[in-house]
Amino acid sequence: MIIDSGPRLRQIFAEVWRPLLVLFVWDVVVTGGYYLLPFHAPSLPLTLFGSALALFLGFRSTSAYQRWWEGRVLWGAMINASRSLARTVRSYLPDAEGRDLQRAIILRHVTYVNVLRCQLRRQDPRPEVERFLSPDEAKPSLARTNTANGILDGTGRRIDHARVLGWIDTVQQAAIERILVDITNAQGGMERLKNTPLPNQYRFFPELFTRLFCVLLPIGLVETLEFATPIGSTVAGAMFLAVLRIGDDLVDPFANTVHDVPLSAMCRTIEIDLLQALGDPAPEPMRPVKGILW
């Protein structure tokens, strides 16, 4: 996630320079043809076209931002549920006989959130599984298609085993299970965002209409702007191309790009909170790298 207060002009230029270059060349061709060839530029209702396109792109950008913000809200819920899980487990299993289980559950959850991050970013979760889990503990989860869900299932079984041993009662088990349900619901929402793209109409038609508008723009402006047509048309086209690009950047909040929801930083926050709850040394919070928080 970009956290700089100012615009990153270099990043913006790197993303749009190719279509802008093509647009500028086309503008020069149209302007040269207007002066060198005997043709009359047709009068085009560019204001009407531009207004309709702006509304279309606005709806698309709003939908993309809603997806990005929902991803951030779901991870905020994950952070809160993780803290609640650690606090509840420490309260319900304070005795010496349950302390090993308390520690195992909390470390399993640190593993769980990091594995979930890797799954959402389409990365290999194995290194995160092996950080805190022994090979015997890691094997059942790695054998599952959804490794993160396998880790969470194992945590639920350990909670039930504590009830069987008499370390917690059914009311306490139900309280912990409610937190696990909240965690599962958050994971399900994240997977829904990752696996369900915007409808094809929202992806295909805005791009088609934007490029068509950029093609028609110099034809409709050349009689008014004359030699300034390449500059005026390119600047106007850049505005629409930038809005189109914003929608592409925000539509997947877990794409592991600079526009991503900062999953690594939020997982580090959970890890710090839970390790400190155990009294263990915790890593430092993640810092931005060149204005980007991953």
XYZ file of C-alpha atoms in Angstrom:
294
model
C 0.000 0.000 0.000
C 1.369 3.406 -0.982
C 1.409 5.669 2.070
C 3.223 8.692 0.644
C 1.243 11.896 1.069
C 2.326 13.233 -2.311
C 1.628 11.782 -5.769
C 4.073 9.187 -7.076
C 4.449 10.647 -10.564
C 7.117 8.138 -11.560
C 4.858 5.211 -10.631
C 1.911 6.743 -12.466
C 4.001 7.392 -15.579
C 5.370 3.833 -15.525
C 1.830 2.447 -15.619
C 0.328 4.630 -18.364
C 3.192 5.743 -20.599
C 2.607 3.107 -23.272
C -1.046 3.956 -24.024
C -0.216 7.662 -23.701
C 2.575 7.313 -26.257
C 0.246 5.544 -28.678
C -2.381 8.224 -28.096
C 0.119 11.024 -28.713
C 1.290 9.433 -31.970
C -2.327 9.094 -33.101
C -2.989 12.727 -32.192
C 0.002 13.809 -34.287
C -1.221 11.701 -37.229
C -4.695 13.224 -37.059
C -3.312 16.759 -36.750
C -0.885 16.236 -39.650
C -3.619 14.740 -41.791
C -5.886 17.692 -41.094
C -3.324 20.112 -42.529
C -1.841 17.940 -45.264
C -4.918 16.184 -46.627
C -8.103 17.828 -47.904
C -10.575 16.495 -45.371
C -12.998 18.141 -43.007
C -12.997 16.872 -39.427
C -16.503 15.774 -38.436
C -18.217 17.490 -35.556
C -18.428 14.963 -32.725
C -20.477 15.318 -29.519
C -17.390 14.816 -27.362
C -19.004 16.438 -24.332
C -21.816 13.892 -24.411
C -19.406 11.002 -25.008
C -17.058 12.163 -22.269
C -19.831 12.657 -19.725
C -21.248 9.179 -20.328
C -17.781 7.622 -20.153
C -16.944 9.505 -16.949
C -20.086 8.126 -15.278
C -19.235 4.601 -16.457
C -15.659 4.830 -15.184
C -16.862 6.380 -11.930
C -19.140 3.417 -11.219
C -16.302 1.017 -12.016
C -13.781 2.808 -9.817
C -16.284 2.954 -6.946
C -16.926 -0.781 -7.230
C -13.181 -1.491 -7.259
C -12.575 0.700 -4.222
C -15.420 -0.995 -2.338
C -13.689 -4.329 -2.908
C -10.385 -2.900 -1.687
C -11.984 -1.380 1.399
C -13.905 -4.568 2.190
C -10.598 -6.454 2.125
C -9.161 -3.956 4.616
C -12.232 -4.246 6.872
C -12.041 -8.042 6.850
C -8.396 -7.945 7.890
C -9.261 -5.459 10.622
C -11.811 -7.980 11.888
C -9.119 -10.672 11.725
C -6.777 -8.586 13.876
C -9.487 -8.033 16.500
C -10.535 -11.701 16.527
C -6.900 -12.793 16.861
C -6.418 -10.616 19.934
C -9.678 -11.947 21.392
C -8.596 -15.535 20.793
C -5.271 -15.019 22.566
C -6.893 -13.240 25.497
C -9.624 -15.880 25.885
C -7.230 -18.815 25.678
C -4.923 -17.256 28.255
C -7.878 -16.650 30.591
C -9.362 -20.128 30.217
C -6.096 -22.093 30.320
C -4.006 -20.365 32.989
C -2.947 -23.453 34.925
C 0.329 -25.283 34.431
C -1.419 -28.298 32.868
C -3.020 -26.162 30.165
C -0.123 -23.806 29.538
C 1.420 -25.913 26.788
C -1.938 -26.062 25.009
C -2.363 -22.304 25.441
C 0.998 -21.738 23.831
C 0.310 -24.207 21.018
C -3.010 -22.551 20.121
C -1.543 -19.055 20.016
C 1.457 -20.112 17.928
C -0.860 -22.021 15.597
C -2.850 -18.854 15.074
C 0.256 -16.827 14.254
C 0.983 -19.501 11.656
C -2.606 -19.408 10.423
C -2.715 -15.682 9.578
C 0.625 -15.822 7.775
C -0.440 -18.874 5.785
C -3.696 -17.132 4.883
C -1.691 -14.151 3.639
C 0.382 -16.444 1.418
C -2.708 -18.156 0.035
C -4.374 -14.861 -0.854
C -1.222 -13.691 -2.622
C -0.784 -17.039 -4.401
C 2.518 -17.728 -2.629
C 3.900 -20.953 -1.170
C 2.706 -21.192 2.466
C 5.105 -23.978 3.473
C 7.835 -21.715 4.965
C 5.253 -20.059 7.226
C 3.802 -23.424 8.288
C 7.223 -24.698 9.291
C 8.159 -21.593 11.310
C 6.187 -22.495 14.449
C 4.761 -25.964 13.774
C 6.630 -29.234 14.094
C 6.665 -31.558 11.051
C 4.009 -33.768 12.680
C 1.760 -30.757 13.286
C 2.377 -29.280 9.840
C 1.799 -32.431 7.801
C -2.043 -32.673 8.156
C -2.497 -29.000 7.239
C -0.136 -29.121 4.270
C -2.029 -32.122 2.955
C -5.198 -30.021 2.739
C -6.145 -27.993 -0.340
C -6.833 -25.043 1.948
C -3.848 -25.104 4.313
C -5.066 -22.172 6.415
C -8.419 -23.844 7.016
C -6.608 -27.040 7.982
C -4.656 -25.150 10.648
C -7.862 -23.618 11.991
C -9.571 -27.023 12.089
C -6.636 -28.365 14.092
C -7.031 -25.525 16.570
C -10.713 -26.395 16.997
C -9.848 -30.034 17.679
C -7.356 -28.997 20.350
C -10.005 -26.861 22.021
C -12.370 -29.843 22.049
C -9.589 -32.028 23.483
C -9.176 -29.533 26.324
C -12.881 -29.906 27.071
C -12.575 -33.697 27.096
C -9.708 -33.445 29.570
C -11.803 -31.168 31.788
C -9.539 -28.135 31.417
C -12.429 -26.029 30.093
C -16.194 -26.467 30.266
C -18.715 -26.391 27.431
C -19.515 -22.701 27.981
C -15.852 -21.771 27.631
C -15.518 -24.006 24.570
C -18.533 -22.287 22.985
C -16.987 -18.868 23.667
C -13.762 -19.863 21.905
C -15.698 -21.455 19.052
C -17.550 -18.164 18.467
C -14.202 -16.456 17.950
C -13.121 -19.216 15.555
C -16.377 -18.727 13.643
C -15.618 -14.994 13.327
C -12.168 -15.879 12.002
C -13.662 -18.359 9.530
C -16.181 -15.790 8.315
C -13.398 -13.261 7.741
C -11.374 -15.819 5.790
C -14.421 -16.704 3.694
C -14.956 -13.046 2.832
C -11.316 -12.664 1.778
C -11.485 -15.768 -0.405
C -14.695 -14.485 -1.988
C -12.966 -11.240 -2.957
C -9.931 -13.106 -4.291
C -11.826 -15.704 -6.288
C -14.686 -13.570 -7.629
C -13.534 -10.910 -10.116
C -15.633 -7.994 -11.261
C -18.195 -9.039 -13.906
C -16.814 -9.136 -17.407
C -18.969 -6.160 -18.422
C -17.238 -4.034 -15.777
C -13.829 -5.036 -17.131
C -14.336 -5.160 -20.907
C -16.654 -2.282 -21.788
C -14.956 0.513 -19.789
C -11.636 -0.312 -21.441
C -13.239 -0.537 -24.887
C -15.130 2.749 -24.545
C -12.110 4.563 -23.080
C -9.874 3.550 -25.969
C -12.586 4.398 -28.490
C -13.012 7.824 -26.906
C -9.259 8.443 -27.085
C -9.326 7.554 -30.785
C -12.188 9.978 -31.511
C -10.854 12.752 -29.273
C -8.302 14.340 -31.655
C -10.724 14.085 -34.594
C -13.276 16.150 -32.716
C -10.743 18.643 -31.331
C -8.450 19.282 -34.269
C -10.508 22.135 -35.787
C -10.643 23.891 -32.408
C -7.131 23.265 -31.051
C -5.321 23.012 -34.391
C -1.557 22.560 -33.740
C -2.205 22.171 -30.002
C -4.360 19.090 -30.620
C -1.667 16.505 -29.676
C -1.107 18.178 -26.309
C -4.758 18.843 -25.482
C -5.977 15.451 -26.637
C -3.200 13.559 -24.834
C -3.832 15.395 -21.562
C -7.588 14.754 -21.761
C -7.030 11.119 -22.692
C -4.576 10.706 -19.819
C -7.320 11.621 -17.333
C -9.589 8.835 -18.575
C -6.740 6.324 -18.840
C -5.676 7.141 -15.267
C -9.189 6.513 -13.915
C -9.320 3.261 -15.877
C -5.987 2.227 -14.356
C -7.142 3.085 -10.829
C -9.958 0.564 -11.170
C -7.506 -2.103 -12.355
C -5.177 -1.407 -9.419
C -7.849 -1.623 -6.707
C -10.025 -4.453 -7.967
C -7.861 -7.165 -6.307
C -6.851 -6.056 -2.792
C -4.615 -9.136 -2.334
C -2.622 -9.028 -5.579
C 0.786 -8.440 -3.919
C 1.338 -5.112 -5.683
C 2.124 -1.638 -4.372
C -1.641 -0.954 -4.339
C -2.313 -3.994 -2.152
C -3.909 -4.068 1.280
C -0.783 -4.272 3.521
C -1.182 -7.929 4.509
C 2.399 -8.430 5.639
C 2.219 -5.447 8.003
C -1.108 -6.594 9.476
C 0.140 -10.161 9.933
C 3.180 -8.746 11.687
C 0.847 -6.748 13.979
C -1.011 -9.943 14.914
C 2.257 -11.803 15.454
C 3.602 -9.087 17.752
C 0.413 -8.938 19.827
C 0.156 -12.710 20.253
C 3.828 -13.341 20.997
C 3.842 -10.548 23.575
C 0.726 -12.113 25.118
C 2.824 -15.247 25.645
C 5.723 -13.230 26.993
C 7.941 -14.208 24.060
C 10.251 -11.874 22.132
C 8.389 -10.256 19.246
C 9.704 -8.830 15.977
C 9.588 -5.131 15.164
C 6.592 -3.686 13.316
C 7.029 -3.519 9.568
C 8.209 -0.168 8.230
C 7.444 1.355 4.852
C 10.013 0.728 2.121
C 10.327 3.730 -0.190
C 6.862 4.871 0.818
C 5.245 1.440 0.368
C 3.898 -0.682 3.234
C 3.614 -4.330 2.244
